[in-house]
CSV table of C-alpha atoms and ligand atoms in Angstrom, one decimal:
chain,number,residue,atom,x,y,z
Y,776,UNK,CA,-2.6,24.0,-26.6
Y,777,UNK,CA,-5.6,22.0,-28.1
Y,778,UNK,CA,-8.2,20.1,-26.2
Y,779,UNK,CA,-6.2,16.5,-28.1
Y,780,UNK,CA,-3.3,17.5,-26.1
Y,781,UNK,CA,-4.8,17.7,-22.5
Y,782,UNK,CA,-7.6,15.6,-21.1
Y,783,UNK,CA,-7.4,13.4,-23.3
Y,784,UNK,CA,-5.5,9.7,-22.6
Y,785,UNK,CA,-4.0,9.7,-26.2
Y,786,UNK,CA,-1.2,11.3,-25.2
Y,787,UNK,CA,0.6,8.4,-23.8
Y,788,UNK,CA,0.7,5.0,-25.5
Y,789,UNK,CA,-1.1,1.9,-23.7
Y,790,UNK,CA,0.3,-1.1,-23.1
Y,791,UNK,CA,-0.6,-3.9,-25.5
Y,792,UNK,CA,-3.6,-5.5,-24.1
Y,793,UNK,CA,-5.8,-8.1,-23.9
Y,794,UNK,CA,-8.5,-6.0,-22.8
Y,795,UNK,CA,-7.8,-3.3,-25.3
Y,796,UNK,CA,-10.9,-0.7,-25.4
Y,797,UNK,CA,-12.1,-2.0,-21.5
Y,798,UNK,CA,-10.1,0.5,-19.7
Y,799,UNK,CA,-8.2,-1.9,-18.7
Y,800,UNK,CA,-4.2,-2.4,-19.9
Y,801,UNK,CA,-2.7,-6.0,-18.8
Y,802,UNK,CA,0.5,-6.8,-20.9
Y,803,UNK,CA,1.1,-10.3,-22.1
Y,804,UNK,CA,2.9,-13.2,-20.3
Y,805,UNK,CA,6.1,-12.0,-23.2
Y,806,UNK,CA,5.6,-8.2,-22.7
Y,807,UNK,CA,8.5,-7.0,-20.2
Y,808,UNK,CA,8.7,-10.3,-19.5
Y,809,UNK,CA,11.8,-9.4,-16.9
Y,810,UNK,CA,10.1,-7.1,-14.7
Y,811,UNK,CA,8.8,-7.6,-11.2
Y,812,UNK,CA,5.2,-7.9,-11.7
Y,813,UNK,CA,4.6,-4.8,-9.8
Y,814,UNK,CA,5.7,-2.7,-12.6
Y,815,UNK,CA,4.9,-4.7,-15.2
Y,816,UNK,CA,1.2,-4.4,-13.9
Y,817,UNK,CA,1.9,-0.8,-13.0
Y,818,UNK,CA,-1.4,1.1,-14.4
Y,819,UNK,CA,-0.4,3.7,-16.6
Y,820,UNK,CA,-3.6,5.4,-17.2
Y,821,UNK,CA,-6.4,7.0,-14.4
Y,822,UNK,CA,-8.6,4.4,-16.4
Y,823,UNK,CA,-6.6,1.2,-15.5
Y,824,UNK,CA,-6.5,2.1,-12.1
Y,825,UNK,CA,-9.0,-0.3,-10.3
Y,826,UNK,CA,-11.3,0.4,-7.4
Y,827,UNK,CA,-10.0,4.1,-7.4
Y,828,UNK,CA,-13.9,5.7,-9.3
Y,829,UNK,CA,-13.7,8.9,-7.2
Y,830,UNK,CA,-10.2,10.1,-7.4
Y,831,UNK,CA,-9.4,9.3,-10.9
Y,832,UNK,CA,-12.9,11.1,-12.2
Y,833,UNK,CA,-12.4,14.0,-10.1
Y,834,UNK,CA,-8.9,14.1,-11.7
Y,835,UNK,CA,-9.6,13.1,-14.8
Y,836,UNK,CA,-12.0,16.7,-15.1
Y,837,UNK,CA,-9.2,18.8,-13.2
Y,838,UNK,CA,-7.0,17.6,-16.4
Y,839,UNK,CA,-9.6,18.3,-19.2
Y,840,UNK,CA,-11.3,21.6,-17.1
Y,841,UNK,CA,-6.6,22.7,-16.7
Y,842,UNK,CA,-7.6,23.2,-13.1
Y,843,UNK,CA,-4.7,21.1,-11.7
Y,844,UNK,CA,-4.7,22.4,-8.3
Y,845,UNK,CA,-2.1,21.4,-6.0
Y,846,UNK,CA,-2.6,17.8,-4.6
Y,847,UNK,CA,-2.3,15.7,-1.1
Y,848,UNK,CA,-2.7,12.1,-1.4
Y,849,UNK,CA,-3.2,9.6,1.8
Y,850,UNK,CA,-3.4,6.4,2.8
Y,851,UNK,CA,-2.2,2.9,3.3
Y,852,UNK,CA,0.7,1.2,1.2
Y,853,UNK,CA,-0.2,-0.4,-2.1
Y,854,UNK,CA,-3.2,1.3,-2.8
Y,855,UNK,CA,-2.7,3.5,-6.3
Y,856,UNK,CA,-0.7,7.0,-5.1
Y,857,UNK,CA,2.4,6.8,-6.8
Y,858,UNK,CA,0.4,5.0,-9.8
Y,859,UNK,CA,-2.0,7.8,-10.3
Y,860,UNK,CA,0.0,10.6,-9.9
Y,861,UNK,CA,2.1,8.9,-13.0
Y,862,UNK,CA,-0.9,8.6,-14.9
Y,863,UNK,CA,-1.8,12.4,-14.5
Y,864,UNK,CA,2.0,13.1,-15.3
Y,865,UNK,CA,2.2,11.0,-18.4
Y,866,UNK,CA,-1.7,12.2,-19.8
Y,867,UNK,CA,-0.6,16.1,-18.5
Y,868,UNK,CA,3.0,16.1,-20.7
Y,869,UNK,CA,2.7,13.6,-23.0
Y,870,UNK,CA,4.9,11.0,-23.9
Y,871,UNK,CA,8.1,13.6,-23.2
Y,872,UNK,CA,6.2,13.8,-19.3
Y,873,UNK,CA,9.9,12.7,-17.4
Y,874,UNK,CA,11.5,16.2,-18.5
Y,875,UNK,CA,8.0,18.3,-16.8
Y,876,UNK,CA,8.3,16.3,-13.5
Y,877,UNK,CA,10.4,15.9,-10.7
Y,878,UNK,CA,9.9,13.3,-8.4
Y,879,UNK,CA,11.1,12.8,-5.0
Y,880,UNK,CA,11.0,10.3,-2.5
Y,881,UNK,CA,12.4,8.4,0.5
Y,882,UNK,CA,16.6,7.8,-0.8
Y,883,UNK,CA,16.4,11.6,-1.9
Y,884,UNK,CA,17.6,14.3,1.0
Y,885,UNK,CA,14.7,15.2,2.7
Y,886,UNK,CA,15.8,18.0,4.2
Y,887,UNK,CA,16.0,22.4,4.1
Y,888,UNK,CA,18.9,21.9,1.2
Y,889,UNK,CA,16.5,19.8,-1.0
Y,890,UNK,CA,13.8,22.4,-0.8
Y,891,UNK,CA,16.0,25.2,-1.0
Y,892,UNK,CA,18.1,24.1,-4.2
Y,893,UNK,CA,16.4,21.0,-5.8
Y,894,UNK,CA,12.9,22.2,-5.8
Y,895,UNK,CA,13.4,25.9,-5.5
Y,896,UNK,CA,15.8,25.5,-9.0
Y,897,UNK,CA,13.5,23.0,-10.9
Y,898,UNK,CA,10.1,25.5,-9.5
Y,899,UNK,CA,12.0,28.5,-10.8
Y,900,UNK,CA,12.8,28.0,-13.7
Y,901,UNK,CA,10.1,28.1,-17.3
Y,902,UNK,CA,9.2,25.4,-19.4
Y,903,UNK,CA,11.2,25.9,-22.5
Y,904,UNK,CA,8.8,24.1,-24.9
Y,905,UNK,CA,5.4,23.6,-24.5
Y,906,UNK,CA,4.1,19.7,-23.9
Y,907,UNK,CA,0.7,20.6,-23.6
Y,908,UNK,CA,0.6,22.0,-20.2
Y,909,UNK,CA,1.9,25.3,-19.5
Y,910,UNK,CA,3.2,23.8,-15.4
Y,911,UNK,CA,5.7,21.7,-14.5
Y,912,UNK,CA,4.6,18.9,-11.1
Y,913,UNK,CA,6.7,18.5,-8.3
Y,914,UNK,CA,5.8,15.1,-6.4
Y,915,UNK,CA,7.2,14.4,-3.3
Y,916,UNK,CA,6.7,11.2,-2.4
Y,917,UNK,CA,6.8,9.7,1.3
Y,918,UNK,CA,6.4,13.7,2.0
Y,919,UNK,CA,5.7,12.4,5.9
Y,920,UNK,CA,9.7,11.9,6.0
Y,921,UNK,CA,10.3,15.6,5.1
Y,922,UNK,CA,12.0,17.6,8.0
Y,923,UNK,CA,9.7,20.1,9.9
Y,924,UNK,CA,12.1,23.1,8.5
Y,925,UNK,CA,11.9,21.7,4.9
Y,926,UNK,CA,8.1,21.5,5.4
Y,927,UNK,CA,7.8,24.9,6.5
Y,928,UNK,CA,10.0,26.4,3.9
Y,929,UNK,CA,7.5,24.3,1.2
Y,930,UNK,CA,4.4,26.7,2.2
Y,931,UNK,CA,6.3,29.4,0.8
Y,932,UNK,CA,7.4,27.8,-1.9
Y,933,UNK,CA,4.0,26.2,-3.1
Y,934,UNK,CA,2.6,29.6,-2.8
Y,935,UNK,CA,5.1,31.5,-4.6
Y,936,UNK,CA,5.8,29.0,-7.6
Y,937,UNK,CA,2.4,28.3,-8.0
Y,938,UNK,CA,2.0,29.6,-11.7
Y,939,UNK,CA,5.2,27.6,-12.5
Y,940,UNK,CA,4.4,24.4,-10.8
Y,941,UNK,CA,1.8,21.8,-9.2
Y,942,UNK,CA,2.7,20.0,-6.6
Y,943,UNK,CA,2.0,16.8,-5.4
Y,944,UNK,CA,2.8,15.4,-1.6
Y,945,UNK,CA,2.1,11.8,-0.8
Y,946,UNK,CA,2.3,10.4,2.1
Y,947,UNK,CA,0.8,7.0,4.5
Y,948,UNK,CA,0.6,9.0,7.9
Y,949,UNK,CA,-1.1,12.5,6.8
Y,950,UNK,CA,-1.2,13.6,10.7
Y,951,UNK,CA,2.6,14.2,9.6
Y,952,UNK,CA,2.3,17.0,7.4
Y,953,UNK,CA,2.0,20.3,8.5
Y,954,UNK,CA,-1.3,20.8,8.4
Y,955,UNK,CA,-0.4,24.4,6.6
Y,956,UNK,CA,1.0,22.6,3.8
Y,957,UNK,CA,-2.3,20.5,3.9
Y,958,UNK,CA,-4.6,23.0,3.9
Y,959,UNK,CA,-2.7,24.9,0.1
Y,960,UNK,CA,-3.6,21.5,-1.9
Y,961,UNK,CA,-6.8,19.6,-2.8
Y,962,UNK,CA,-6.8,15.8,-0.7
Y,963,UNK,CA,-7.8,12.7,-1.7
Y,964,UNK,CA,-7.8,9.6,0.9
Y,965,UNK,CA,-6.7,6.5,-0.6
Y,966,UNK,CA,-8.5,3.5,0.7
Y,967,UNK,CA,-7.9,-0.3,0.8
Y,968,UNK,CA,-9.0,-1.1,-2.7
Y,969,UNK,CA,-12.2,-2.9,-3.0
Y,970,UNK,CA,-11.8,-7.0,-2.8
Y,971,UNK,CA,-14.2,-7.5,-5.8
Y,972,UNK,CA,-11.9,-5.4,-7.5
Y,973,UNK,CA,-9.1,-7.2,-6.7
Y,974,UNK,CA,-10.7,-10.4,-7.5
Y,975,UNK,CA,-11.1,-9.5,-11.4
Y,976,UNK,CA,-7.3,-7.9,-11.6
Y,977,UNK,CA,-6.4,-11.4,-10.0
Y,978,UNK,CA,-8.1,-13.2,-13.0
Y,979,UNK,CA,-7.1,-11.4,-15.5
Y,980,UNK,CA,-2.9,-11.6,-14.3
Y,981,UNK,CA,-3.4,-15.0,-13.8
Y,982,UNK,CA,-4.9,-15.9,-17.1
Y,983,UNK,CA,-2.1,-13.5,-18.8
Y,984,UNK,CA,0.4,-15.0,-16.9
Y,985,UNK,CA,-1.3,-18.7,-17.1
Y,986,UNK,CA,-0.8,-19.7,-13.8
Y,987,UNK,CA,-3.7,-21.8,-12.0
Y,988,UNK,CA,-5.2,-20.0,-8.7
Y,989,UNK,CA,-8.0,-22.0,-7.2
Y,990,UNK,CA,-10.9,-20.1,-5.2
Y,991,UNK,CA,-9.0,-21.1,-1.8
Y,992,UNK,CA,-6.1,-19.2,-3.0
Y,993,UNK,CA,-7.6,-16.5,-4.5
Y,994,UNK,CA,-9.8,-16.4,-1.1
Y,995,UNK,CA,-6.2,-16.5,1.0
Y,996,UNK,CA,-4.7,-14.1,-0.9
Y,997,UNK,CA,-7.6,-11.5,-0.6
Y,998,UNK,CA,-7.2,-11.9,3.5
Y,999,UNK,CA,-3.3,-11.6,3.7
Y,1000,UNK,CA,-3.3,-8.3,1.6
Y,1001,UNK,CA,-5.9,-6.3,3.0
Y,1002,UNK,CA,-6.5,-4.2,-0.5
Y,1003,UNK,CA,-2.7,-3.8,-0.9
Y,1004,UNK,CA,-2.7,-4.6,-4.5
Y,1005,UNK,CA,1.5,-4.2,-4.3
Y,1006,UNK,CA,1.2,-7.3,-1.6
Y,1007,UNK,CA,-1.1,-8.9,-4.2
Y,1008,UNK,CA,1.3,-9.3,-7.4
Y,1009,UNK,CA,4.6,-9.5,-5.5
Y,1010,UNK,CA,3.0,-13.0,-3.5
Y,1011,UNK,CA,1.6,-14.1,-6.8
Y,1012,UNK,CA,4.7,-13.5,-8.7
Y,1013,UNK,CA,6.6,-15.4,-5.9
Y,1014,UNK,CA,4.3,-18.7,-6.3
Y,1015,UNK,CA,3.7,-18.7,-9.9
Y,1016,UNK,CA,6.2,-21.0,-10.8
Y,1017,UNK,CA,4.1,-23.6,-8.9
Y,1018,UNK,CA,1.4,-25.9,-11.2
Y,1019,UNK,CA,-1.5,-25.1,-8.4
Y,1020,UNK,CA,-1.7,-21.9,-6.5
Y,1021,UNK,CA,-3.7,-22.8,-3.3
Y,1022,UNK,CA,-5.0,-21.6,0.0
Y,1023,UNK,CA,-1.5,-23.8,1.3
Y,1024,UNK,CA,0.7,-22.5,-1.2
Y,1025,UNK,CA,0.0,-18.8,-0.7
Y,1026,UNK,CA,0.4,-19.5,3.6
Y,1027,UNK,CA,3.4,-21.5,3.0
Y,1028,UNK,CA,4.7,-19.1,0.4
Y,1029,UNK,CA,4.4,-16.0,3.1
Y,1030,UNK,CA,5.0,-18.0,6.0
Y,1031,UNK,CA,1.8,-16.5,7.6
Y,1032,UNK,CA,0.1,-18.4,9.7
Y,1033,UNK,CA,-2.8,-21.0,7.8
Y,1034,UNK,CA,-5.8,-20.8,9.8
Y,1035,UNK,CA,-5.7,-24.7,10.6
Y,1036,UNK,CA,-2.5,-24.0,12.6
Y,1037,UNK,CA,-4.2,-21.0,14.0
Y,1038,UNK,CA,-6.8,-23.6,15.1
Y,1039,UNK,CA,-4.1,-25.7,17.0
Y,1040,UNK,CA,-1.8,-22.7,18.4
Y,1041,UNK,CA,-5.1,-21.0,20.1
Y,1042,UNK,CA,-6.2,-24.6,21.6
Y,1043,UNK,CA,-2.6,-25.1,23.4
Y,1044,UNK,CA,-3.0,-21.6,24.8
Y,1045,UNK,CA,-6.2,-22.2,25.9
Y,1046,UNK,CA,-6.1,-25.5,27.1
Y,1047,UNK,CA,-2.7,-27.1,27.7
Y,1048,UNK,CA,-0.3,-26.2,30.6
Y,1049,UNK,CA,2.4,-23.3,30.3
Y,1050,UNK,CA,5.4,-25.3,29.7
Y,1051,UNK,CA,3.7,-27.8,27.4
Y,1052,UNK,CA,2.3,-24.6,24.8
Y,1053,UNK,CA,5.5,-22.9,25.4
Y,1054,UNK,CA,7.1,-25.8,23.4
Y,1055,UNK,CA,4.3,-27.0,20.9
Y,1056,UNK,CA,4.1,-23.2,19.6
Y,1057,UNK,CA,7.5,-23.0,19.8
Y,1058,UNK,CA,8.1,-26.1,17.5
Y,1059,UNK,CA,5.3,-25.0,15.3
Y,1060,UNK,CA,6.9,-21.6,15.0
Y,1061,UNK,CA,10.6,-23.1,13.9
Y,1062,UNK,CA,8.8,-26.3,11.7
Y,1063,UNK,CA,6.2,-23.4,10.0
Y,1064,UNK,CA,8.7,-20.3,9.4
Y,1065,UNK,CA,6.1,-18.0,11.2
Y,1066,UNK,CA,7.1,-15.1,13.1
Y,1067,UNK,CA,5.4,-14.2,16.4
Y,1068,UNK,CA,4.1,-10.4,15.3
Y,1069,UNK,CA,1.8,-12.7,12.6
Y,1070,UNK,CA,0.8,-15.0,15.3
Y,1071,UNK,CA,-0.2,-12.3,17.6
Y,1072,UNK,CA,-1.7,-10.4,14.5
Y,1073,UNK,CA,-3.9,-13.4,13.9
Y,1074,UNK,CA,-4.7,-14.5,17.6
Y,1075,UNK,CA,-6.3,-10.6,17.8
Y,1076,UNK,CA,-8.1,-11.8,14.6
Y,1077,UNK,CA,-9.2,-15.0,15.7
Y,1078,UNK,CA,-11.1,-13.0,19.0
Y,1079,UNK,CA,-13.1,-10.7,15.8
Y,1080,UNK,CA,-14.6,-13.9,14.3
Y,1081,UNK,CA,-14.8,-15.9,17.4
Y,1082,UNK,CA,-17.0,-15.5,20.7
Y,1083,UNK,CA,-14.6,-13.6,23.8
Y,1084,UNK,CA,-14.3,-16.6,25.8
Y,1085,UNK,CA,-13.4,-14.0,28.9
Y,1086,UNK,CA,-15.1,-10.7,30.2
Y,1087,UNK,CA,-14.2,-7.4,28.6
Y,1088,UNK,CA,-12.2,-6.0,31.5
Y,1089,UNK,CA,-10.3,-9.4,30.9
Y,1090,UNK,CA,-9.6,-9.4,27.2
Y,1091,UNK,CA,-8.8,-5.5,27.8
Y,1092,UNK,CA,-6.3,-7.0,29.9
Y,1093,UNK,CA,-4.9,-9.7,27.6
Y,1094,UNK,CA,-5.1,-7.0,24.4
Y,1095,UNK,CA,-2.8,-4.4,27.0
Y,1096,UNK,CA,-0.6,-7.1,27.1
Y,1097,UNK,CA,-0.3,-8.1,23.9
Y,1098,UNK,CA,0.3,-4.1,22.2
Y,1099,UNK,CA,3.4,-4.4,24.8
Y,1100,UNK,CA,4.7,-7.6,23.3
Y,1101,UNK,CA,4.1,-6.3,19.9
Y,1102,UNK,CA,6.1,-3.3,21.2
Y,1103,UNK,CA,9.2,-5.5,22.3
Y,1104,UNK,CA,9.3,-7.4,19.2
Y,1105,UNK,CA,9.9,-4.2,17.0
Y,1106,UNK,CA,12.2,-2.9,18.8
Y,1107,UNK,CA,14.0,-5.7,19.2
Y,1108,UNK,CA,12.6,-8.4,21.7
Y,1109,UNK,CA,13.7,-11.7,21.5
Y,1110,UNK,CA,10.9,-14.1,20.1
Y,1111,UNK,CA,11.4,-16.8,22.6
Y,1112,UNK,CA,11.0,-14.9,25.6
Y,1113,UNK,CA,8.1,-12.7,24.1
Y,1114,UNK,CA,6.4,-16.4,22.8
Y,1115,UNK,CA,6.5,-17.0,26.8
Y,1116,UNK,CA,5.3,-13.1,27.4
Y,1117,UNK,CA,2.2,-14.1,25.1
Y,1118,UNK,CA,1.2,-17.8,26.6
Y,1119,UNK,CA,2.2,-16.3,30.3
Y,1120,UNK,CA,-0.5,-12.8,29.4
Y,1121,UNK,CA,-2.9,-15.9,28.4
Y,1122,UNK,CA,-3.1,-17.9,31.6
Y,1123,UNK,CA,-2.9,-14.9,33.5
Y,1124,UNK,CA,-6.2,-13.4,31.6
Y,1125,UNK,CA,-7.8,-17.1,32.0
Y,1126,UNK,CA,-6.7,-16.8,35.9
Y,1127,UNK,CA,-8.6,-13.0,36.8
Y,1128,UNK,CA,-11.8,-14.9,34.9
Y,1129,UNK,CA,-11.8,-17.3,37.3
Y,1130,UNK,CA,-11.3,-15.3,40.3
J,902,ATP,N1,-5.7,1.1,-7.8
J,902,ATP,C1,-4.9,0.2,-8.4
J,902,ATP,N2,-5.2,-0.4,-9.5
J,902,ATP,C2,-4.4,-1.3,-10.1
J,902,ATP,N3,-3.2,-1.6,-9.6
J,902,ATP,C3,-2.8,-1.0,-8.5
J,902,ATP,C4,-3.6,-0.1,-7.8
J,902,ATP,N4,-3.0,0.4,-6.7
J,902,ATP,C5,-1.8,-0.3,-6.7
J,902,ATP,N5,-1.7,-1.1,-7.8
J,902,ATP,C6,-0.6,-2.0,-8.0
J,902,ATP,O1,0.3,-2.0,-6.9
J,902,ATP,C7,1.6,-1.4,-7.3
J,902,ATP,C8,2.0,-0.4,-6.2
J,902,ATP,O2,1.1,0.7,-6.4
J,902,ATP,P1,1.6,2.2,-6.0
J,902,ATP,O3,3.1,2.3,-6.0
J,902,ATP,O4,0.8,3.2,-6.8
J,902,ATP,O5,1.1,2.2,-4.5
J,902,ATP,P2,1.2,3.4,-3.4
J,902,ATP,O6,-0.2,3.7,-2.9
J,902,ATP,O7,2.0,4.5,-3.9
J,902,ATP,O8,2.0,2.6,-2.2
J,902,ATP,P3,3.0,3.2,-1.1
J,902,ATP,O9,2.2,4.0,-0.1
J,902,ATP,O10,3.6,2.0,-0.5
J,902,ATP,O11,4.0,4.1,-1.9
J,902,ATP,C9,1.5,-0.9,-8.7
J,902,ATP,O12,2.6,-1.1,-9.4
J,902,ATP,C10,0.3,-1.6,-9.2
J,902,ATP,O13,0.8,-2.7,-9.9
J,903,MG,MG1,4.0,5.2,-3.5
């Protein structure tokens, strides 16, 4: 195997790019021009993967020292897992890297029968012709949903296969893997990508894309996606038919909450009688498209940036209440009556104060 065919990113072809030689591969507006933006901006090299420094350069020597260990990766949605295991895949096997990998997730059988015939089969078995790397990669995506009996039969496995095959185990909620199975591979904690980062991968999609974002919009959509850079693309896509992407556009177009609504939902709470916010939230609710879970999301938001009006033994009080509303919506609550839960855990908080 030479040093051109591993560590190096020549292996797989770049996308054509307007940034060609920065690191960074953004198709034009004609290139895949039917795919959901989420793959068509899909990195597909450890370089183009934004806000990620640490991972991809600690994988990036693994690949060019061949010391793939085997790999745990964790954290929150939209944040580069799938994306950079592909990378390694496609810069590890070349452009042939589908036939050296098999990949697993959610729809697939999670259970002892998968382990025992999918994996144990595909982990058994030699590579018949060499693409650069003399292992195959297992990645088991979502590997939080696999049964406790396929978990346990995997440290086994890992161990046993392990001059055959790498394997990778992605998950959101690590505290769900057997911390056996955790402790055999290397981990690497995904984070919320950085906003500045963000930003730029905003400008350039929208420049390739030519669609107008003002600074309110780029702004908005930076708060409602929390470094979820899925969330990103799939909101932009879904407004960029529109001449002028706002701060409006982008709360319309989600149906999240605006912040001058916000304003006008926590001053009824606050201020007007029970019966009288009941139905002025309730209208603003049905007129707005909002669903409570956001409302309640942002009235615990709008206590982070604005002064407790009430004690802290109060607003522990309100917050109790609120994590038990939350509670009945997702699992089925009806909004109306947990609307009149939210305003009636209000006035009561506002009542203990004044006792
Ligand atoms: N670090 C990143 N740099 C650039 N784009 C990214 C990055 N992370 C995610 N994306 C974009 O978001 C999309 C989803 O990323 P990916 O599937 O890798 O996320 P994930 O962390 O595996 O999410 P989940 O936990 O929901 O499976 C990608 O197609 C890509 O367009
Ligand atoms: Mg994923």
């Amino acid at each position: 195997m030479s040093d051109k065919e591993i560590g190096t990113e020549e292996t797989f072809p770049v996308l054509p790019s307007k940034n060609k030689g920065k690191g960074k591969a953004i198709p034009t507006k004609h290139d895949k021009e039917h795919l959901p933006w989420v793959e068509k901006y899909r990195p597909h090299t450890l370089s183009d993967l934004i806000s990620l420094e640490y991972i991809t350069s600690t994988l990036d020597k693994f690949i060019k020292e061949r010391q793939f260990p085997h790999l745990l990766f964790y954290g929150p949605p939209g944040t580069g897992k799938t994306s950079t295991i592909l990378a390694c895949a496609k810069r590890l096997f070349g452009k042939d890297w589908n036939s050296s990998v098999m990949e697993l997730n959610a729809s697939d059988e999670r259970g002892i029968d998968m382990v025992r015939e999918d994996i144990k089969g595909f982990a058994s078995t030699r590579k018949l012709f060499s693409t650069g790397s003399e292992f195959k990669l297992v990645i088991l995506d979502e590997a939080d949903g696999l049964t406790n009996i396929a978990q346990n039969a995997l440290r086994r496995i890992v161990e046993d296969y392990a001059k055959n095959v790498r394997f990778c185990f992605i998950c959101n909620n690590v505290q769900r893997l057997n911390p056996a199975l955790q402790s055999r591979c290397t981990r690497f904690r995904f984070r919320p990508l950085k906003q500045d980062q963000i930003r730029s991968r905003i400008e350039e999609i929208a420049m390739a894309e030519n669609v107008n974002i003002t600074e309110d919009g780029i702004q908005a959509l930076l708060k409602l996606c929390g470094g979820d850079m899925r969330r990103v693309l799939n909101i932009l896509q879904s407004c960029s038919s529109r001449d002028v992407i706002d701060e409006t556009v982008i709360y319309n177009c989600t149906g999240y909450p605006h912040p001058k609504d916000m304003e006008r939902i926590m001053n009824s709470l606050a201020n007007d009688e029970f019966s009288i916010a009941y139905s002025k939230i309730k209208i603003f609710m049905e007129n707005l498209s909002m669903s409570l879970n956001d409302i309640i999301t942002e009235v615990v938001n709008y206590f982070k940036i604005h002064e407790f009006p009430l004690s802290g033994e109060t607003m522990a009080y309100f917050f109790r209440n609120l994590r038990l509303i939350e509670h009945n919506l997702n699992t089925g609550g009806n909004n109306t009556t947990q609307l009149a839960a939210l305003i009636g855990a209000y006035k009561n908080a506002l009542k203990k104060a004044d006792k």
